[in-house]
mmCIF file of C-alpha atoms in Angstrom:
data_model
loop_
_atom_site.group_PDB
_atom_site.id
_atom_site.type_symbol
_atom_site.label_atom_id
_atom_site.label_comp_id
_atom_site.label_asym_id
_atom_site.label_seq_id
_atom_site.Cartn_x
_atom_site.Cartn_y
_atom_site.Cartn_z
ATOM 1 C CA UNK A 168 -10.697 32.305 19.904
ATOM 2 C CA UNK A 169 -9.344 33.083 16.384
ATOM 3 C CA UNK A 170 -10.357 31.210 13.936
ATOM 4 C CA UNK A 171 -7.085 29.358 12.136
ATOM 5 C CA UNK A 172 -6.924 28.835 8.429
ATOM 6 C CA UNK A 173 -8.491 26.111 6.604
ATOM 7 C CA UNK A 174 -10.597 24.608 9.836
ATOM 8 C CA UNK A 175 -12.300 21.551 9.545
ATOM 9 C CA UNK A 176 -16.404 22.179 9.477
ATOM 10 C CA UNK A 177 -18.721 18.926 9.388
ATOM 11 C CA UNK A 178 -21.801 19.870 7.727
ATOM 12 C CA UNK A 179 -24.588 16.920 7.610
ATOM 13 C CA UNK A 180 -27.285 16.211 4.697
ATOM 14 C CA UNK A 181 -25.162 18.381 2.729
ATOM 15 C CA UNK A 182 -25.493 16.679 -1.026
ATOM 16 C CA UNK A 183 -28.316 18.877 -1.598
ATOM 17 C CA UNK A 184 -30.591 21.725 -0.827
ATOM 18 C CA UNK A 185 -29.342 23.799 2.123
ATOM 19 C CA UNK A 186 -26.625 21.150 3.186
ATOM 20 C CA UNK A 187 -24.804 21.471 -0.363
ATOM 21 C CA UNK A 188 -25.514 25.280 -0.433
ATOM 22 C CA UNK A 189 -23.306 25.801 3.306
ATOM 23 C CA UNK A 190 -20.610 23.467 1.683
ATOM 24 C CA UNK A 191 -20.323 25.578 -1.477
ATOM 25 C CA UNK A 192 -20.355 28.644 0.816
ATOM 26 C CA UNK A 193 -17.750 27.542 3.732
ATOM 27 C CA UNK A 194 -15.497 26.249 0.942
ATOM 28 C CA UNK A 195 -15.731 29.334 -1.112
ATOM 29 C CA UNK A 196 -14.701 31.430 2.366
ATOM 30 C CA UNK A 197 -11.442 29.402 2.567
ATOM 31 C CA UNK A 198 -13.003 26.155 5.298
ATOM 32 C CA UNK A 199 -12.546 22.652 4.550
ATOM 33 C CA UNK A 200 -16.414 21.149 4.290
ATOM 34 C CA UNK A 201 -16.164 17.779 5.336
ATOM 35 C CA UNK A 202 -19.421 17.349 3.748
ATOM 36 C CA UNK A 203 -21.324 14.069 5.208
ATOM 37 C CA UNK A 204 -24.642 12.215 3.332
ATOM 38 C CA UNK A 205 -25.266 8.804 2.515
ATOM 39 C CA UNK A 206 -24.720 9.031 -1.346
ATOM 40 C CA UNK A 207 -22.499 11.427 -2.987
ATOM 41 C CA UNK A 208 -24.930 12.663 -6.104
ATOM 42 C CA UNK A 209 -23.960 14.611 -9.125
ATOM 43 C CA UNK A 210 -24.301 17.998 -7.024
ATOM 44 C CA UNK A 211 -22.026 17.629 -4.749
ATOM 45 C CA UNK A 212 -19.848 16.229 -7.141
ATOM 46 C CA UNK A 213 -19.912 19.136 -8.571
ATOM 47 C CA UNK A 214 -19.165 21.200 -6.226
ATOM 48 C CA UNK A 215 -16.598 19.320 -4.898
ATOM 49 C CA UNK A 216 -14.786 19.911 -8.690
ATOM 50 C CA UNK A 217 -15.376 23.248 -8.246
ATOM 51 C CA UNK A 218 -13.969 23.909 -5.136
ATOM 52 C CA UNK A 219 -11.130 21.974 -6.008
ATOM 53 C CA UNK A 220 -10.791 24.737 -9.074
ATOM 54 C CA UNK A 221 -11.193 27.158 -6.883
ATOM 55 C CA UNK A 222 -8.256 26.785 -5.154
ATOM 56 C CA UNK A 223 -9.885 28.101 -1.561
ATOM 57 C CA UNK A 224 -10.658 26.053 0.569
ATOM 58 C CA UNK A 225 -12.266 22.559 -0.049
ATOM 59 C CA UNK A 226 -15.453 19.794 -0.023
ATOM 60 C CA UNK A 227 -14.717 16.104 1.061
ATOM 61 C CA UNK A 228 -17.173 13.434 0.937
ATOM 62 C CA UNK A 229 -17.896 11.430 3.533
ATOM 63 C CA UNK A 230 -19.836 8.172 2.878
ATOM 64 C CA UNK A 231 -22.104 7.839 6.495
ATOM 65 C CA UNK A 232 -25.974 7.387 7.126
ATOM 66 C CA UNK A 233 -26.797 9.373 10.352
ATOM 67 C CA UNK A 234 -29.540 6.599 11.330
ATOM 68 C CA UNK A 235 -26.533 4.090 12.216
ATOM 69 C CA UNK A 236 -26.329 5.946 15.621
ATOM 70 C CA UNK A 237 -23.669 2.799 16.925
ATOM 71 C CA UNK A 238 -21.500 4.113 14.048
ATOM 72 C CA UNK A 239 -20.414 7.240 14.910
ATOM 73 C CA UNK A 240 -18.280 7.697 17.759
ATOM 74 C CA UNK A 241 -16.187 5.790 15.263
ATOM 75 C CA UNK A 242 -16.896 7.886 12.120
ATOM 76 C CA UNK A 243 -15.681 11.278 14.759
ATOM 77 C CA UNK A 244 -12.338 9.631 15.769
ATOM 78 C CA UNK A 245 -11.211 8.890 12.174
ATOM 79 C CA UNK A 246 -12.393 12.484 11.009
ATOM 80 C CA UNK A 247 -10.442 13.697 13.073
ATOM 81 C CA UNK A 248 -7.415 11.219 12.115
ATOM 82 C CA UNK A 249 -7.907 12.171 8.760
ATOM 83 C CA UNK A 250 -9.225 16.426 9.159
ATOM 84 C CA UNK A 251 -7.586 17.069 12.490
ATOM 85 C CA UNK A 252 -9.335 19.283 15.195
ATOM 86 C CA UNK A 253 -13.257 19.920 13.635
ATOM 87 C CA UNK A 254 -14.000 23.914 14.580
ATOM 88 C CA UNK A 255 -17.231 23.967 13.439
ATOM 89 C CA UNK A 256 -20.497 21.302 13.195
ATOM 90 C CA UNK A 257 -23.665 22.104 11.264
ATOM 91 C CA UNK A 258 -26.284 19.794 11.870
ATOM 92 C CA UNK A 259 -28.667 20.348 9.250
ATOM 93 C CA UNK A 260 -29.662 16.654 8.137
ATOM 94 C CA UNK A 261 -33.203 16.186 8.102
ATOM 95 C CA UNK A 262 -35.614 13.693 7.694
ATOM 96 C CA UNK A 263 -39.692 15.158 6.957
ATOM 97 C CA UNK A 264 -42.473 13.256 7.303
ATOM 98 C CA UNK A 265 -45.635 14.731 5.515
ATOM 99 C CA UNK A 266 -48.980 13.529 6.623
ATOM 100 C CA UNK A 267 -51.544 13.310 9.249
ATOM 101 C CA UNK A 268 -50.241 11.654 13.110
ATOM 102 C CA UNK A 269 -52.973 9.723 12.980
ATOM 103 C CA UNK A 270 -52.275 7.913 9.546
ATOM 104 C CA UNK A 271 -48.357 7.629 10.518
ATOM 105 C CA UNK A 272 -47.034 4.332 10.856
ATOM 106 C CA UNK A 273 -45.078 4.349 14.324
ATOM 107 C CA UNK A 274 -41.476 3.054 12.382
ATOM 108 C CA UNK A 275 -41.977 6.206 10.062
ATOM 109 C CA UNK A 276 -42.462 8.522 13.353
ATOM 110 C CA UNK A 277 -39.635 6.823 14.751
ATOM 111 C CA UNK A 278 -37.621 7.255 11.846
ATOM 112 C CA UNK A 279 -37.885 11.044 11.652
ATOM 113 C CA UNK A 280 -37.013 11.327 15.123
ATOM 114 C CA UNK A 281 -34.238 8.940 15.491
ATOM 115 C CA UNK A 282 -32.268 10.750 12.315
ATOM 116 C CA UNK A 283 -33.465 14.734 13.120
ATOM 117 C CA UNK A 284 -33.560 14.268 16.805
ATOM 118 C CA UNK A 285 -31.479 11.962 18.345
ATOM 119 C CA UNK A 286 -28.355 11.465 15.397
ATOM 120 C CA UNK A 287 -27.508 15.134 15.432
ATOM 121 C CA UNK A 288 -27.701 15.198 19.440
ATOM 122 C CA UNK A 289 -25.056 11.749 19.182
ATOM 123 C CA UNK A 290 -23.153 13.452 16.845
ATOM 124 C CA UNK A 291 -22.806 16.879 18.778
ATOM 125 C CA UNK A 292 -21.790 14.730 21.964
ATOM 126 C CA UNK A 293 -18.588 13.241 20.188
ATOM 127 C CA UNK A 294 -17.495 16.419 18.304
ATOM 128 C CA UNK A 295 -18.383 18.883 20.864
ATOM 129 C CA UNK A 296 -15.519 17.188 23.275
ATOM 130 C CA UNK A 297 -12.752 17.266 20.932
ATOM 131 C CA UNK A 298 -13.607 21.268 20.502
ATOM 132 C CA UNK A 299 -13.889 20.903 24.792
ATOM 133 C CA UNK A 300 -10.525 19.674 24.770
ATOM 134 C CA UNK A 301 -9.435 22.184 21.811
ATOM 135 C CA UNK A 302 -10.795 25.070 23.369
ATOM 136 C CA UNK A 303 -13.320 26.275 21.115
ATOM 137 C CA UNK A 304 -15.536 25.504 18.258
ATOM 138 C CA UNK A 305 -18.908 26.265 16.760
ATOM 139 C CA UNK A 306 -21.944 24.253 16.499
ATOM 140 C CA UNK A 307 -24.820 25.036 14.133
ATOM 141 C CA UNK A 308 -28.624 23.144 14.762
ATOM 142 C CA UNK A 309 -30.958 23.248 11.930
ATOM 143 C CA UNK A 310 -33.894 23.781 13.370
ATOM 144 C CA UNK A 311 -36.808 25.644 11.567
ATOM 145 C CA UNK A 312 -40.238 28.004 11.648
ATOM 146 C CA UNK A 313 -42.499 24.606 11.731
ATOM 147 C CA UNK A 314 -40.823 23.841 15.095
ATOM 148 C CA UNK A 315 -42.373 27.340 16.863
ATOM 149 C CA UNK A 316 -45.239 28.228 14.425
ATOM 150 C CA UNK A 317 -46.994 24.377 13.361
ATOM 151 C CA UNK A 318 -48.245 23.237 10.359
ATOM 152 C CA UNK A 319 -50.847 21.328 9.543
ATOM 153 C CA UNK A 320 -49.474 17.223 8.535
ATOM 154 C CA UNK A 321 -46.149 18.333 10.143
ATOM 155 C CA UNK A 322 -46.191 17.347 13.588
ATOM 156 C CA UNK A 323 -43.526 14.558 13.895
ATOM 157 C CA UNK A 324 -41.667 17.204 12.129
ATOM 158 C CA UNK A 325 -42.574 20.171 13.814
ATOM 159 C CA UNK A 326 -41.940 18.732 17.339
ATOM 160 C CA UNK A 327 -38.413 17.099 16.503
ATOM 161 C CA UNK A 328 -37.281 20.887 14.921
ATOM 162 C CA UNK A 329 -38.542 22.180 18.295
ATOM 163 C CA UNK A 330 -36.481 19.747 20.148
ATOM 164 C CA UNK A 331 -33.084 21.198 18.594
ATOM 165 C CA UNK A 332 -34.038 24.717 19.717
ATOM 166 C CA UNK A 333 -34.397 23.287 23.857
ATOM 167 C CA UNK A 334 -30.673 21.111 22.700
ATOM 168 C CA UNK A 335 -29.410 24.398 21.648
ATOM 169 C CA UNK A 336 -29.975 26.670 24.301
ATOM 170 C CA UNK A 337 -28.911 24.093 26.896
ATOM 171 C CA UNK A 338 -25.723 23.204 25.273
ATOM 172 C CA UNK A 339 -24.865 26.276 24.589
ATOM 173 C CA UNK A 340 -25.323 26.583 28.506
ATOM 174 C CA UNK A 341 -23.093 23.559 29.212
ATOM 175 C CA UNK A 342 -20.223 24.465 26.977
ATOM 176 C CA UNK A 343 -19.816 28.222 26.585
ATOM 177 C CA UNK A 344 -17.280 28.693 29.293
ATOM 178 C CA UNK A 345 -14.959 26.152 27.268
ATOM 179 C CA UNK A 346 -15.431 28.998 23.860
ATOM 180 C CA UNK A 347 -17.959 26.749 21.738
ATOM 181 C CA UNK A 348 -20.979 28.710 20.977
ATOM 182 C CA UNK A 349 -24.043 26.682 19.767
ATOM 183 C CA UNK A 350 -26.929 28.497 17.991
ATOM 184 C CA UNK A 351 -29.875 27.420 15.587
ATOM 185 C CA UNK A 352 -31.000 28.475 12.646
ATOM 186 C CA UNK A 353 -34.563 28.368 11.995
ATOM 187 C CA UNK A 354 -35.511 28.691 8.227
ATOM 188 C CA UNK A 355 -39.105 29.428 7.006
ATOM 189 C CA UNK A 356 -39.909 27.868 3.333
ATOM 190 C CA UNK A 357 -36.997 27.428 1.273
ATOM 191 C CA UNK A 358 -36.846 26.711 -2.477
ATOM 192 C CA UNK A 359 -35.524 23.110 -1.737
ATOM 193 C CA UNK A 360 -36.278 19.671 -2.706
ATOM 194 C CA UNK A 361 -38.811 19.107 0.431
ATOM 195 C CA UNK A 362 -40.825 22.369 -0.546
ATOM 196 C CA UNK A 363 -41.384 20.760 -3.823
ATOM 197 C CA UNK A 364 -45.059 19.094 -3.056
ATOM 198 C CA UNK A 365 -45.910 22.700 -1.825
ATOM 199 C CA UNK A 366 -47.088 23.661 -5.205
ATOM 200 C CA UNK A 367 -47.216 27.064 -6.916
ATOM 201 C CA UNK A 368 -50.394 28.045 -5.353
ATOM 202 C CA UNK A 369 -48.828 26.560 -1.801
ATOM 203 C CA UNK A 370 -46.002 29.132 -2.442
ATOM 204 C CA UNK A 371 -47.659 31.817 -3.579
ATOM 205 C CA UNK A 372 -49.414 32.028 -0.466
ATOM 206 C CA UNK A 373 -46.745 31.748 1.557
ATOM 207 C CA UNK A 374 -44.666 34.335 -0.184
ATOM 208 C CA UNK A 375 -48.157 36.725 -0.055
ATOM 209 C CA UNK A 376 -47.721 36.229 4.013
ATOM 210 C CA UNK A 377 -44.440 37.014 3.922
ATOM 211 C CA UNK A 378 -42.813 40.205 4.716
ATOM 212 C CA UNK A 379 -40.410 40.552 2.350
ATOM 213 C CA UNK A 380 -42.897 39.137 -0.404
ATOM 214 C CA UNK A 381 -40.653 36.498 -1.559
ATOM 215 C CA UNK A 382 -38.720 33.195 -0.344
ATOM 216 C CA UNK A 383 -36.204 32.739 1.326
ATOM 217 C CA UNK A 384 -33.382 30.791 -0.063
ATOM 218 C CA UNK A 385 -30.444 28.229 0.295
ATOM 219 C CA UNK A 386 -27.991 30.919 -0.025
ATOM 220 C CA UNK A 387 -29.244 33.082 3.081
ATOM 221 C CA UNK A 388 -29.380 29.724 5.283
ATOM 222 C CA UNK A 389 -25.262 29.584 4.093
ATOM 223 C CA UNK A 390 -24.355 33.117 3.944
ATOM 224 C CA UNK A 391 -26.146 32.984 7.857
ATOM 225 C CA UNK A 392 -23.647 29.319 9.004
ATOM 226 C CA UNK A 393 -20.774 31.436 7.121
ATOM 227 C CA UNK A 394 -21.223 34.214 9.968
ATOM 228 C CA UNK A 395 -21.478 31.947 12.506
ATOM 229 C CA UNK A 396 -18.303 29.281 12.071
ATOM 230 C CA UNK A 397 -16.190 33.196 11.726
ATOM 231 C CA UNK A 398 -15.419 35.651 13.956
ATOM 232 C CA UNK A 399 -18.830 37.669 13.858
ATOM 233 C CA UNK A 400 -20.264 34.706 15.702
ATOM 234 C CA UNK A 401 -17.945 34.512 18.513
ATOM 235 C CA UNK A 402 -20.137 36.472 21.184
ATOM 236 C CA UNK A 403 -23.430 34.886 19.496
ATOM 237 C CA UNK A 404 -24.632 31.605 21.368
ATOM 238 C CA UNK A 405 -27.705 29.848 22.556
ATOM 239 C CA UNK A 406 -29.643 31.887 20.202
ATOM 240 C CA UNK A 407 -32.191 30.864 17.131
ATOM 241 C CA UNK A 408 -31.783 33.166 13.794
ATOM 242 C CA UNK A 409 -35.386 32.850 11.507
ATOM 243 C CA UNK A 410 -34.415 33.288 8.039
ATOM 244 C CA UNK A 411 -37.842 33.138 6.520
ATOM 245 C CA UNK A 412 -38.033 36.816 4.660
ATOM 246 C CA UNK A 413 -40.211 37.608 7.272
ATOM 247 C CA UNK A 414 -43.126 35.135 6.909
ATOM 248 C CA UNK A 415 -43.461 34.565 11.085
ATOM 249 C CA UNK A 416 -42.902 38.286 11.916
ATOM 250 C CA UNK B 1208 3.082 9.446 22.263
ATOM 251 C CA UNK B 1209 0.339 6.821 22.473
ATOM 252 C CA UNK B 1210 0.223 4.590 25.486
ATOM 253 C CA UNK B 1211 0.665 1.415 23.133
ATOM 254 C CA UNK B 1212 3.756 3.015 21.670
ATOM 255 C CA UNK B 1213 5.229 3.621 24.812
ATOM 256 C CA UNK B 1214 4.876 0.222 26.196
ATOM 257 C CA UNK B 1215 6.401 -1.025 22.948
ATOM 258 C CA UNK B 1216 9.402 0.814 23.819
ATOM 259 C CA UNK B 1217 9.690 -0.561 27.468
ATOM 260 C CA UNK B 1218 13.004 -2.796 27.307
ATOM 261 C CA UNK B 1219 12.639 -5.159 30.301
ATOM 262 C CA UNK B 1220 13.165 -8.890 30.932
ATOM 263 C CA UNK B 1221 10.258 -9.598 33.013
ATOM 264 C CA UNK B 1222 6.715 -10.166 31.583
ATOM 265 C CA UNK B 1223 5.765 -8.645 35.170
ATOM 266 C CA UNK B 1224 8.350 -6.029 35.169
ATOM 267 C CA UNK B 1225 6.893 -4.474 31.631
ATOM 268 C CA UNK B 1226 2.986 -4.661 32.678
ATOM 269 C CA UNK B 1227 3.464 -3.027 35.932
ATOM 270 C CA UNK B 1228 5.678 -0.155 34.076
ATOM 271 C CA UNK B 1229 3.079 0.237 31.808
ATOM 272 C CA UNK B 1230 0.393 0.364 34.435
ATOM 273 C CA UNK B 1231 2.387 2.985 35.735
ATOM 274 C CA UNK B 1232 2.544 4.714 32.415
ATOM 275 C CA UNK B 1233 -1.203 4.635 32.423
ATOM 276 C CA UNK B 1234 -1.560 6.245 36.035
ATOM 277 C CA UNK B 1235 1.275 8.915 34.766
ATOM 278 C CA UNK B 1236 -0.489 9.607 31.687
ATOM 279 C CA UNK B 1237 -4.177 10.254 33.598
ATOM 280 C CA UNK B 1238 -2.549 12.271 36.522
ATOM 281 C CA UNK B 1239 -0.745 14.824 33.530
ATOM 282 C CA UNK B 1240 -4.065 15.016 32.048
ATOM 283 C CA UNK B 1241 -5.964 15.726 35.375
ATOM 284 C CA UNK B 1242 -3.558 18.492 36.043
ATOM 285 C CA UNK B 1243 -3.525 19.933 33.090
ATOM 286 C CA UNK B 1244 -7.063 20.446 32.699
ATOM 287 C CA UNK B 1245 -7.476 21.514 36.492
ATOM 288 C CA UNK B 1246 -4.524 23.859 35.935
ATOM 289 C CA UNK B 1247 -6.336 25.035 32.627
ATOM 290 C CA UNK B 1248 -9.456 25.494 34.187
ATOM 291 C CA UNK B 1249 -8.543 27.478 37.122
ATOM 292 C CA UNK B 1250 -9.411 24.750 39.701
ATOM 293 C CA UNK B 1251 -7.350 23.337 42.402
ATOM 294 C CA UNK B 1252 -6.946 19.722 42.243
ATOM 295 C CA UNK B 1253 -6.331 17.636 45.202
ATOM 296 C CA UNK B 1254 -3.490 14.816 45.421
ATOM 297 C CA UNK B 1255 -4.833 12.216 43.180
ATOM 298 C CA UNK B 1256 -4.564 9.563 45.657
ATOM 299 C CA UNK B 1257 -6.669 5.992 44.808
ATOM 300 C CA UNK B 1258 -9.035 6.642 47.298
ATOM 301 C CA UNK B 1259 -9.578 10.168 46.082
ATOM 302 C CA UNK B 1260 -13.320 10.782 45.714
ATOM 303 C CA UNK B 1261 -13.561 12.096 41.776
ATOM 304 C CA UNK B 1262 -16.003 14.380 43.478
ATOM 305 C CA UNK B 1263 -14.144 16.013 46.058
ATOM 306 C CA UNK B 1264 -11.103 16.277 43.131
ATOM 307 C CA UNK B 1265 -11.460 20.369 43.154
ATOM 308 C CA UNK B 1266 -12.690 19.068 39.165
ATOM 309 C CA UNK B 1267 -16.290 19.483 38.104
ATOM 310 C CA UNK B 1268 -18.053 17.386 35.177
ATOM 311 C CA UNK B 1269 -17.265 19.809 32.486
ATOM 312 C CA UNK B 1270 -13.605 19.453 33.630
ATOM 313 C CA UNK B 1271 -14.260 15.347 33.396
ATOM 314 C CA UNK B 1272 -15.479 15.889 29.955
ATOM 315 C CA UNK B 1273 -12.143 17.388 28.369
ATOM 316 C CA UNK B 1274 -10.051 14.818 30.587
ATOM 317 C CA UNK B 1275 -11.957 11.539 28.200
ATOM 318 C CA UNK B 1276 -11.828 13.509 25.371
ATOM 319 C CA UNK B 1277 -8.104 14.114 25.974
ATOM 320 C CA UNK B 1278 -7.580 10.776 27.256
ATOM 321 C CA UNK B 1279 -9.124 9.697 24.012
ATOM 322 C CA UNK B 1280 -7.058 11.164 22.000
ATOM 323 C CA UNK B 1281 -3.968 10.426 23.898
ATOM 324 C CA UNK B 1282 -4.245 6.451 24.605
ATOM 325 C CA UNK B 1283 -6.851 6.192 21.581
ATOM 326 C CA UNK B 1284 -9.753 4.396 23.071
ATOM 327 C CA UNK B 1285 -12.754 5.835 25.410
ATOM 328 C CA UNK B 1286 -13.887 3.282 27.798
ATOM 329 C CA UNK B 1287 -17.014 4.990 28.634
ATOM 330 C CA UNK B 1288 -18.270 4.801 25.407
ATOM 331 C CA UNK B 1289 -17.161 1.076 25.008
ATOM 332 C CA UNK B 1290 -19.055 0.346 28.455
ATOM 333 C CA UNK B 1291 -21.881 -1.292 28.298
ATOM 334 C CA UNK B 1292 -23.184 0.231 31.781
ATOM 335 C CA UNK B 1293 -23.305 3.506 32.455
ATOM 336 C CA UNK B 1294 -21.730 4.105 35.710
ATOM 337 C CA UNK B 1295 -19.104 6.274 36.581
ATOM 338 C CA UNK B 1296 -16.382 5.857 38.435
ATOM 339 C CA UNK B 1297 -16.495 7.062 42.092
ATOM 340 C CA UNK B 1298 -12.857 7.476 43.337
ATOM 341 C CA UNK B 1299 -9.398 8.008 41.208
ATOM 342 C CA UNK B 1300 -8.392 4.451 41.937
ATOM 343 C CA UNK B 1301 -11.546 3.582 39.883
ATOM 344 C CA UNK B 1302 -11.017 5.993 36.943
ATOM 345 C CA UNK B 1303 -7.447 4.354 36.433
ATOM 346 C CA UNK B 1304 -8.824 1.003 36.713
ATOM 347 C CA UNK B 1305 -11.378 1.563 34.049
ATOM 348 C CA UNK B 1306 -9.249 2.816 31.508
ATOM 349 C CA UNK B 1307 -6.491 -0.094 32.246
ATOM 350 C CA UNK B 1308 -9.735 -3.128 32.090
ATOM 351 C CA UNK B 1309 -10.417 -1.549 28.543
ATOM 352 C CA UNK B 1310 -7.002 -0.865 27.041
#
């Protein structure tokens, strides 16, 4: 299916890090990026202004807390009424929980699973229905290399990121007949707030162990999302794209 | 045009007649969607009688998902999301009733 002019792509967790890079990239390529986040934040405000000045695509901020699962059906209904059909969905929002499992409180574990696994599945349920009725669409789920390699102190986070891969592969089979592609991206250690806690020594170690001797960055992930949303991604579904500068090679 | 808008445009003197016509319209909207989805998905569909068991209709679960999405666009509500139980209607008549109940 050919991509229509200025199609809408919904990106969750878009106020910073990878999500922010994705909405900026999509807007620069002519998409209307619907930036979902709890609060806008100065970086997203700046990106919205920049996109307005560039006059190619657009970034629209929509405040929403994805842990409010009951509000998701109404959110999607409102988005479709406001912005029309949603061509793409990027399930990017995620919560990191660092620490030994034995010391984690059950409420913390539940919060991570709710935001990283349940919320994207429920959001996809309501967004994909419109794609199915419309005859096509693109879904990208943000996984992580931690979902397959594991990492000390990230067991719950790793479990949720592995769940995104299983979800991606099964859903791709469910909706492929209708022209909807579903893929996952597994970033490695990327320079964002989530990896800031690693410290310089930790970052050096990751770089030394990576084939390309550097860290991947948010722009690499954003470029892959743009590729998957466009015509180049039309025959790619049910797969996981690893972006880690060769850390798991 | 949504069902509510259709109902608003119906000019009949008797309340019962209006209600009957809205019900007829709802059934027609649902039937049209069943047929159009069947045609788009290349499925042969059985005659849409009340007693038709949905599993024997010729449509598969993917078709029903599309029908529910299209009906939400057209009618403005999704009784499956709003329902407290998780059961799916068994017959075509029950399917229409399910939408009529939540209207």
